[in-house]
Short mmCIF file of C-alpha atoms and ligand atoms in Angstrom, two decimals:
data_model
loop_
_atom_site.label_atom_id
_atom_site.label_comp_id
_atom_site.label_asym_id
_atom_site.label_seq_id
_atom_site.Cartn_x
_atom_site.Cartn_y
_atom_site.Cartn_z
CA MET A 22 -12.47 -8.69 49.79
CA GLU A 23 -10.44 -10.55 47.21
CA LYS A 24 -7.61 -8.60 45.64
CA PRO A 25 -8.37 -7.54 42.06
CA GLN A 26 -6.49 -9.37 39.33
CA ILE A 27 -3.64 -7.38 37.78
CA TYR A 28 -3.11 -8.08 34.09
CA LEU A 29 0.01 -7.83 31.98
CA SER A 30 -1.30 -5.22 29.56
CA ILE A 31 -4.88 -4.07 29.13
CA ALA A 32 -6.82 -1.27 27.47
CA HIS A 33 -6.83 2.18 29.03
CA PRO A 34 -9.79 4.24 27.77
CA SER A 35 -9.42 7.96 27.18
CA GLY A 36 -13.08 8.68 27.95
CA LYS A 37 -13.83 9.79 24.39
CA GLU A 38 -14.50 6.31 23.01
CA LYS A 39 -18.29 6.35 23.63
CA GLN A 40 -18.67 9.78 22.06
CA TYR A 41 -16.80 8.83 18.89
CA ILE A 42 -18.58 5.48 18.61
CA SER A 43 -21.93 7.29 19.01
CA GLU A 44 -20.99 9.78 16.30
CA ALA A 45 -20.17 6.87 13.99
CA ILE A 46 -23.44 5.13 14.77
CA ASP A 47 -25.57 8.31 14.56
CA SER A 48 -24.16 9.07 11.12
CA ASN A 49 -24.84 5.43 10.15
CA TRP A 50 -21.21 4.74 9.21
CA ILE A 51 -21.40 1.26 10.75
CA THR A 52 -19.23 -0.39 8.16
CA THR A 53 -15.67 -0.75 6.86
CA ALA A 54 -15.60 2.83 5.57
CA GLY A 55 -16.39 6.17 7.11
CA PRO A 56 -15.10 9.46 8.47
CA GLN A 57 -13.65 7.95 11.66
CA ILE A 58 -11.32 5.77 9.56
CA VAL A 59 -10.08 8.79 7.63
CA ARG A 60 -9.55 10.79 10.84
CA PHE A 61 -7.76 7.88 12.52
CA GLU A 62 -5.39 7.50 9.57
CA LYS A 63 -4.69 11.27 9.51
CA ALA A 64 -4.08 11.28 13.28
CA LEU A 65 -1.53 8.48 12.89
CA GLU A 66 0.27 10.23 10.02
CA SER A 67 0.46 13.41 12.06
CA TYR A 68 1.67 11.67 15.25
CA LEU A 69 4.30 9.71 13.30
CA ASP A 70 5.34 12.95 11.59
CA THR A 71 5.61 11.16 8.28
CA PRO A 72 4.73 12.04 4.67
CA ASN A 73 4.09 8.31 4.12
CA PRO A 74 0.43 7.34 3.83
CA VAL A 75 -1.11 5.21 6.59
CA VAL A 76 -3.69 2.57 5.65
CA THR A 77 -5.66 1.09 8.55
CA LEU A 78 -6.54 -2.61 8.34
CA SER A 79 -8.36 -5.25 10.38
CA SER A 80 -5.18 -6.33 12.21
CA GLY A 81 -1.41 -6.05 12.28
CA THR A 82 -1.24 -9.58 10.92
CA ALA A 83 -3.39 -8.54 7.93
CA ALA A 84 -1.07 -5.56 7.35
CA LEU A 85 1.99 -7.84 7.17
CA HIS A 86 0.18 -10.33 4.92
CA LEU A 87 -0.70 -7.59 2.42
CA ALA A 88 2.79 -6.07 2.61
CA LEU A 89 4.31 -9.44 1.66
CA ILE A 90 1.87 -9.86 -1.23
CA ASP A 91 2.56 -6.32 -2.42
CA LEU A 92 6.32 -6.95 -2.36
CA GLY A 93 5.69 -9.86 -4.71
CA ILE A 94 6.77 -12.59 -2.30
CA GLU A 95 5.96 -15.93 -3.93
CA PRO A 96 5.85 -19.58 -2.85
CA GLY A 97 9.39 -20.82 -2.24
CA ASP A 98 10.92 -17.35 -1.77
CA GLU A 99 12.97 -16.83 1.37
CA VAL A 100 12.07 -14.12 3.90
CA ILE A 101 14.41 -13.26 6.76
CA CYS A 102 12.55 -12.91 10.07
CA GLN A 103 13.54 -12.04 13.60
CA ASP A 104 13.56 -15.33 15.51
CA LEU A 105 12.61 -13.89 18.90
CA THR A 106 9.11 -12.52 18.43
CA PHE A 107 5.40 -13.23 18.62
CA VAL A 108 4.23 -15.82 16.07
CA ALA A 109 2.19 -13.19 14.17
CA THR A 110 5.46 -11.81 12.75
CA ILE A 111 6.10 -15.10 10.93
CA ASN A 112 2.72 -16.64 10.13
CA PRO A 113 2.02 -14.35 7.15
CA VAL A 114 5.27 -15.63 5.57
CA LYS A 115 3.65 -19.07 5.67
CA TYR A 116 0.35 -17.65 4.35
CA VAL A 117 2.18 -16.74 1.10
CA ARG A 118 4.02 -20.11 1.21
CA ALA A 119 7.43 -18.46 1.47
CA ILE A 120 10.23 -19.86 3.65
CA PRO A 121 11.07 -18.05 6.88
CA ILE A 122 14.81 -17.78 7.62
CA LEU A 123 15.17 -17.14 11.33
CA VAL A 124 17.81 -14.72 12.65
CA ASP A 125 18.87 -14.40 16.29
CA SER A 126 18.73 -11.25 18.40
CA GLU A 127 21.65 -9.17 19.66
CA LYS A 128 22.31 -8.33 23.29
CA ASP A 129 21.58 -4.59 23.41
CA THR A 130 18.17 -4.21 21.80
CA TRP A 131 17.10 -7.89 21.97
CA ASN A 132 16.19 -7.44 18.30
CA ILE A 133 17.62 -8.85 15.05
CA SER A 134 21.43 -8.83 15.07
CA PRO A 135 22.95 -6.86 12.16
CA ASP A 136 26.07 -9.08 12.25
CA VAL A 137 24.08 -12.31 12.03
CA LEU A 138 21.85 -10.71 9.40
CA LYS A 139 24.88 -10.05 7.19
CA GLU A 140 26.13 -13.63 7.59
CA THR A 141 22.67 -14.98 6.87
CA ILE A 142 22.21 -13.07 3.62
CA ALA A 143 25.67 -14.14 2.40
CA ASP A 144 25.03 -17.77 3.35
CA ARG A 145 21.58 -17.92 1.74
CA ILE A 146 23.01 -16.52 -1.51
CA LYS A 147 25.80 -19.11 -1.35
CA LYS A 148 23.39 -21.98 -0.67
CA THR A 149 20.51 -21.10 -2.99
CA GLY A 150 22.04 -18.76 -5.57
CA LYS A 151 19.27 -16.26 -4.76
CA LYS A 152 18.97 -13.48 -2.23
CA PRO A 153 16.18 -13.43 0.34
CA LYS A 154 13.19 -11.39 -0.86
CA ALA A 155 12.49 -9.38 2.32
CA ILE A 156 13.65 -8.78 5.89
CA ILE A 157 11.18 -8.45 8.78
CA ALA A 158 12.69 -6.57 11.73
CA VAL A 159 10.78 -6.30 15.02
CA ASP A 160 10.92 -3.62 17.75
CA LEU A 161 10.40 -6.04 20.61
CA TYR A 162 8.55 -4.78 23.69
CA GLY A 163 8.78 -1.31 22.16
CA MET A 164 12.57 -1.20 21.81
CA PRO A 165 13.67 0.05 18.39
CA ALA A 166 15.83 -2.50 16.58
CA ARG A 167 19.23 -1.40 15.22
CA LEU A 168 17.26 -0.07 12.28
CA PRO A 169 19.80 2.29 10.69
CA GLU A 170 22.33 -0.58 10.46
CA ILE A 171 19.74 -3.11 9.32
CA ILE A 172 18.56 -0.78 6.58
CA ARG A 173 22.13 -0.11 5.42
CA ILE A 174 22.81 -3.85 5.11
CA ALA A 175 19.50 -4.44 3.34
CA ALA A 176 20.24 -1.56 0.94
CA ASP A 177 23.62 -3.10 0.03
CA TYR A 178 21.72 -6.16 -1.23
CA GLU A 179 18.62 -4.23 -2.36
CA ILE A 180 16.36 -6.27 -0.09
CA PRO A 181 13.23 -4.49 1.21
CA VAL A 182 12.76 -4.20 5.00
CA ILE A 183 9.36 -4.50 6.67
CA GLU A 184 9.33 -3.07 10.19
CA ASP A 185 7.10 -4.90 12.67
CA ALA A 186 6.24 -1.98 14.95
CA ALA A 187 3.20 -3.73 16.45
CA GLU A 188 4.59 -3.14 19.94
CA SER A 189 6.47 0.11 19.34
CA LEU A 190 4.01 2.88 18.50
CA GLY A 191 5.54 6.02 20.07
CA SER A 192 9.12 4.70 20.13
CA TYR A 193 11.73 6.52 18.06
CA ILE A 194 15.40 7.02 17.24
CA THR A 195 16.81 10.55 17.08
CA ILE A 196 18.80 10.93 13.87
CA ASN A 197 20.35 14.31 12.95
CA ASN A 198 18.33 16.00 15.71
CA ARG A 199 15.09 14.65 14.32
CA ARG A 200 12.83 11.99 15.79
CA LYS A 201 12.24 9.13 13.42
CA PHE A 202 9.36 7.06 14.73
CA CYS A 203 9.17 3.28 14.71
CA SER A 204 7.04 1.98 11.80
CA THR A 205 8.50 4.63 9.43
CA PHE A 206 11.86 2.89 8.92
CA GLY A 207 12.34 0.54 6.03
CA ASP A 208 10.28 -0.03 2.95
CA CYS A 209 7.06 -0.16 4.95
CA GLY A 210 6.09 -0.82 8.55
CA TYR A 211 3.06 -1.89 10.48
CA LEU A 212 1.28 -1.24 13.76
CA SER A 213 -1.22 -3.23 15.80
CA PHE A 214 -4.21 -1.93 17.75
CA ASN A 215 -4.97 -5.21 19.47
CA GLY A 216 -6.43 -4.87 22.98
CA ASN A 217 -3.12 -5.48 24.73
CA LYS A 218 -1.06 -2.90 22.80
CA ILE A 219 -0.14 0.63 23.92
CA ILE A 220 -3.35 1.94 22.35
CA THR A 221 -6.18 -0.14 20.98
CA ALA A 222 -9.02 0.04 18.48
CA SER A 223 -10.36 -3.16 20.14
CA THR A 224 -8.66 -4.86 17.19
CA GLY A 225 -6.98 -3.44 14.12
CA GLY A 226 -3.71 -2.60 12.47
CA ALA A 227 -2.12 -0.20 10.03
CA LEU A 228 0.43 -0.31 7.26
CA ILE A 229 2.70 2.72 6.95
CA CYS A 230 3.20 2.64 3.21
CA ARG A 231 6.18 3.68 1.12
CA ASP A 232 4.11 5.97 -1.12
CA GLU A 233 0.60 6.71 -2.40
CA ALA A 234 0.89 4.05 -5.10
CA GLN A 235 1.56 1.35 -2.52
CA ALA A 236 -1.26 2.67 -0.32
CA ALA A 237 -3.65 2.44 -3.28
CA ARG A 238 -2.60 -1.16 -3.98
CA ILE A 239 -3.04 -2.11 -0.32
CA ARG A 240 -6.54 -0.56 -0.23
CA PHE A 241 -7.39 -2.46 -3.40
CA LEU A 242 -6.24 -5.80 -1.96
CA SER A 243 -7.91 -5.27 1.42
CA GLY A 244 -11.28 -4.57 -0.22
CA GLN A 245 -11.61 -7.84 -2.22
CA ALA A 246 -9.57 -6.50 -5.20
CA LYS A 247 -12.51 -5.05 -7.11
CA ASP A 248 -11.48 -3.94 -10.61
CA SER A 249 -12.91 -0.65 -11.77
CA ALA A 250 -15.85 -1.88 -13.83
CA PRO A 251 -19.62 -1.27 -13.69
CA HIS A 252 -20.09 -4.85 -12.43
CA TYR A 253 -18.17 -7.01 -9.96
CA GLN A 254 -14.99 -7.93 -11.74
CA HIS A 255 -11.84 -9.45 -10.27
CA SER A 256 -8.52 -10.15 -11.92
CA GLN A 257 -6.48 -10.46 -8.73
CA LEU A 258 -6.91 -12.38 -5.49
CA GLY A 259 -8.30 -10.02 -2.86
CA TYR A 260 -8.90 -10.06 0.89
CA ASN A 261 -11.46 -8.70 3.33
CA TYR A 262 -9.05 -6.88 5.61
CA ASN A 263 -10.60 -3.43 6.08
CA LEU A 264 -10.94 -1.91 9.53
CA SER A 265 -14.44 -1.26 10.87
CA ASN A 266 -15.36 2.40 11.28
CA ILE A 267 -16.57 1.60 14.82
CA CYS A 268 -13.10 0.26 15.67
CA ALA A 269 -11.56 3.36 14.07
CA ALA A 270 -13.72 5.50 16.40
CA VAL A 271 -12.11 3.72 19.37
CA GLY A 272 -8.64 4.15 17.85
CA LEU A 273 -9.27 7.84 17.25
CA ALA A 274 -10.25 8.34 20.89
CA GLN A 275 -7.09 6.52 21.95
CA MET A 276 -4.87 8.77 19.80
CA GLU A 277 -5.69 11.61 22.19
CA VAL A 278 -3.97 9.78 25.05
CA LEU A 279 -1.24 7.96 23.12
CA GLN A 280 1.55 10.27 24.26
CA LYS A 281 0.35 10.04 27.88
CA HIS A 282 0.33 6.25 27.63
CA VAL A 283 3.89 6.25 26.28
CA GLU A 284 5.07 8.46 29.13
CA ARG A 285 3.26 6.34 31.72
CA ARG A 286 4.68 3.04 30.42
CA ARG A 287 8.15 4.59 30.53
CA GLU A 288 7.60 5.75 34.12
CA ILE A 289 6.50 2.22 35.04
CA ARG A 290 9.68 0.74 33.49
CA PHE A 291 11.94 3.13 35.46
CA ARG A 292 9.93 2.66 38.67
CA TYR A 293 10.38 -1.14 38.46
CA GLN A 294 14.09 -0.66 37.87
CA SER A 295 14.55 1.60 40.88
CA GLU A 296 12.34 -0.54 43.15
CA LEU A 297 14.32 -3.66 42.16
CA SER A 298 17.74 -2.01 42.45
CA LEU A 299 18.65 -4.05 45.56
CA PHE A 300 19.37 -6.89 43.16
CA PRO A 301 21.87 -5.65 40.59
CA GLU A 302 21.96 -9.15 39.04
CA LEU A 303 18.52 -8.45 37.54
CA GLU A 304 18.85 -7.14 34.00
CA PHE A 305 16.54 -4.85 32.06
CA GLN A 306 16.15 -4.03 28.38
CA ASN A 307 18.08 -0.76 27.93
CA GLU A 308 18.04 2.02 25.38
CA LEU A 309 21.03 2.73 23.14
CA PRO A 310 22.10 6.40 22.83
CA ASN A 311 19.44 8.33 20.85
CA TYR A 312 16.95 5.47 21.24
CA VAL A 313 13.60 5.95 23.00
CA SER A 314 11.40 2.92 23.73
CA ASN A 315 7.72 3.22 24.59
CA TYR A 316 8.49 0.35 27.01
CA TRP A 317 5.26 -1.34 26.04
CA LEU A 318 6.20 -4.09 28.50
CA THR A 319 8.84 -3.99 31.21
CA CYS A 320 10.93 -7.18 30.98
CA VAL A 321 13.36 -8.42 33.60
CA LEU A 322 16.01 -11.13 33.26
CA PHE A 323 16.48 -13.29 36.36
CA PRO A 324 19.72 -15.17 37.11
CA SER A 325 18.14 -18.56 36.40
CA GLU A 326 15.14 -20.13 34.70
CA THR A 327 14.08 -21.80 37.97
CA LEU A 328 14.04 -18.50 39.81
CA ARG A 329 12.11 -16.86 36.97
CA ASP A 330 9.50 -19.64 37.09
CA GLU A 331 9.20 -19.39 40.87
CA ILE A 332 8.73 -15.62 40.72
CA LYS A 333 6.06 -16.07 38.07
CA LYS A 334 4.20 -18.54 40.32
CA HIS A 335 4.61 -16.30 43.34
CA LEU A 336 3.07 -13.37 41.44
CA GLU A 337 0.26 -15.60 40.14
CA MET A 338 -0.65 -16.60 43.72
CA ASN A 339 -1.03 -12.90 44.39
CA ARG A 340 -3.33 -12.49 41.37
CA ILE A 341 -0.65 -10.82 39.28
CA GLU A 342 -0.20 -11.88 35.69
CA SER A 343 3.32 -12.09 34.21
CA ARG A 344 4.64 -13.90 31.13
CA PRO A 345 7.95 -15.35 29.99
CA ILE A 346 9.58 -13.51 27.10
CA TRP A 347 8.40 -14.73 23.66
CA LYS A 348 9.48 -18.26 22.88
CA PRO A 349 11.87 -18.11 19.89
CA MET A 350 10.41 -19.31 16.60
CA HIS A 351 13.12 -21.94 16.03
CA LEU A 352 11.83 -23.68 19.20
CA GLN A 353 8.20 -23.63 18.05
CA PRO A 354 6.84 -26.93 16.71
CA LEU A 355 5.41 -24.97 13.76
CA TYR A 356 8.80 -23.51 12.73
CA LYS A 357 11.35 -26.02 14.05
CA ASP A 358 12.44 -26.98 10.51
CA SER A 359 13.10 -23.41 9.34
CA PRO A 360 16.76 -22.47 8.79
CA TYR A 361 18.12 -20.66 11.86
CA TYR A 362 21.19 -18.43 12.19
CA GLY A 363 22.72 -17.20 15.42
CA THR A 364 24.14 -18.13 18.79
CA LYS A 365 20.85 -18.75 20.63
CA PHE A 366 20.90 -15.46 22.53
CA GLY A 367 17.12 -15.48 22.07
CA GLU A 368 16.94 -18.75 24.04
CA TYR A 369 18.83 -17.13 26.90
CA LEU A 370 16.26 -14.31 26.97
CA PHE A 371 13.37 -16.79 26.75
CA GLU A 372 14.69 -18.86 29.65
CA ARG A 373 15.33 -16.00 32.06
CA GLY A 374 13.06 -13.20 30.98
CA LEU A 375 9.76 -12.25 32.57
CA CYS A 376 7.38 -9.53 31.36
CA LEU A 377 5.82 -7.65 34.26
CA PRO A 378 2.42 -5.90 34.38
CA SER A 379 2.92 -2.67 32.44
CA SER A 380 -0.57 -1.29 31.68
CA SER A 381 -0.69 2.50 31.70
CA ILE A 382 -3.69 2.31 34.08
CA LEU A 383 -1.52 0.86 36.86
CA LYS A 384 -0.86 3.11 39.85
CA ASP A 385 2.55 3.72 41.38
CA ASP A 386 1.39 1.67 44.39
CA ASP A 387 0.66 -1.31 42.15
CA ILE A 388 4.22 -1.24 40.83
CA THR A 389 5.62 -0.83 44.34
CA ASN A 390 3.59 -3.84 45.53
CA ILE A 391 4.65 -6.05 42.62
CA ALA A 392 8.31 -5.07 43.11
CA ALA A 393 8.01 -5.76 46.86
CA LEU A 394 6.72 -9.28 46.16
CA ILE A 395 9.71 -9.90 43.89
CA ASN A 396 12.16 -8.34 46.36
CA ASN A 397 10.85 -10.44 49.23
CA TYR A 398 10.97 -13.62 47.21
CA LEU A 399 14.57 -12.94 46.14
CA LYS A 400 15.60 -12.11 49.72
CA ASN A 401 14.18 -15.41 51.00
CA HIS A 402 15.05 -17.72 48.09
CA GLY A 403 17.52 -16.01 45.74
C1 PLP B 509 0.56 -7.99 18.42
C2 PLP B 509 1.67 -8.32 17.52
C3 PLP B 509 1.47 -8.59 16.16
C4 PLP B 509 0.12 -8.82 15.55
O1 PLP B 509 -0.79 -7.81 15.60
P1 PLP B 509 -2.36 -8.15 15.52
O2 PLP B 509 -2.97 -6.79 15.37
O3 PLP B 509 -2.73 -8.80 16.80
O4 PLP B 509 -2.57 -9.02 14.34
C5 PLP B 509 2.58 -8.78 15.36
N1 PLP B 509 3.82 -8.73 15.84
C6 PLP B 509 4.06 -8.49 17.14
C7 PLP B 509 5.48 -8.41 17.59
C8 PLP B 509 3.00 -8.30 18.03
O5 PLP B 509 3.26 -8.10 19.32
#
C-alpha cells in the first residue's frame, strides 16, 4: 500500500463540528448572522482573557483591511510592515493604496526588529516630513514578536500598532505574572481561521478591537455600511466581510480543542528538536524568557540552501510536505520597489529555513519517521 501523504498543516476536527453545524442549520441560521457567531466571539474573548471586543470576519485578510480603513489610512500614507511574512500581511496596505515600508526581522524571534524599526521611523520622518501611519507586527510561525518594545517605540511616536496574530492564537508573553495573549497587544490585532491554522472555521478571521466603538465601526463596514434609515442608505464605502454562521459553528467546535492543539504543536516542536539533536548545527526558532509560542509550524535552519533544498526533495519523495520559510516581501515581484530597511536577516532565514509537518493530528511516530529521514540524509550527505 502506498504511504499516506503527510501535509504541512491541516485541520484537526474536535468531533463537535457536525453537531454545531446541524444546530445552525436546524435553527435556519444559514447566513452571516446567528447564535453560533455570537458564541464563537464570546469563546475567543474568554480564551484570550481580554476585555476587548472580538469581531469575527470572513478572513484574516478582511480583518486587516478593515483595521487599516478604520485607522484612517489613506492613499499615499506610509505603513510599516514586517518584511518576512506571508503576503496577506501586506496586500491590504495596497488595497487602501498606502505605501508599505518593509522592515527586517531580528535574530531571536525572527520578527520585526525594534532597532531597525526605530531607524526606519526616524528616516521616514526625515525623508517625507511625515510619520508612518501604522505599524504591522507579525508573530511568525506562532512566535510572539518583541511586542512590548515595539509598542513602546510606537507610543513614543504615537503610531498605532496592528498585530498580525494569524499564526499565533494561543501564544503569549507573561508580563507581571499575567499571560498577555497574542492578538491583544497593540491598538488592535487579528486572527485567521484558515484551514491550515492552529484551529479553523474552514475560513474566517477576527479583529480584536480596541474598544466597543471600534467594534461597532468594524461591524458597520463589514456589513455594507448600511446607515440607520428605513430604506437602504449609504454614506460610506462598505464591504461584505461577515463570517458565515456555518463557519462560526466549525470555529466554535474547534475552540473546545484549541488548548490541546497548542500543547500538541509544542510537543511536536520539542520532539523534532530532540530527534534532530545529533546535528547541533541545525537551528530552531527559540522562545525568549517569558515568551510562549504555539509553535504553529516547526521551522529548522539548515547550514546551506543546497542542503535545505535537498532535504525538501528527499521528504517529498517520501510523500512528506515541507516548505521554505516565507519569502521576504522585498524579494517579491509585487513589492520589489517598496522601501526596505534592514540587514537582510530575513533573506538568511528564507534561504536556509524549512517548515516541517506540524499538524496536531500527527502521531509521535510520524515525527520520529520524518526526523529519521532528515538524520539519515544528513549522515550520508551533510
Ligand atoms: C494566514 C495568514 C494571514 C491571512 O489570513 P486569512 O484568514 O487566510 O486571510 C495573514 N498573515 C499571516 C502571517 C498568515 O499566516
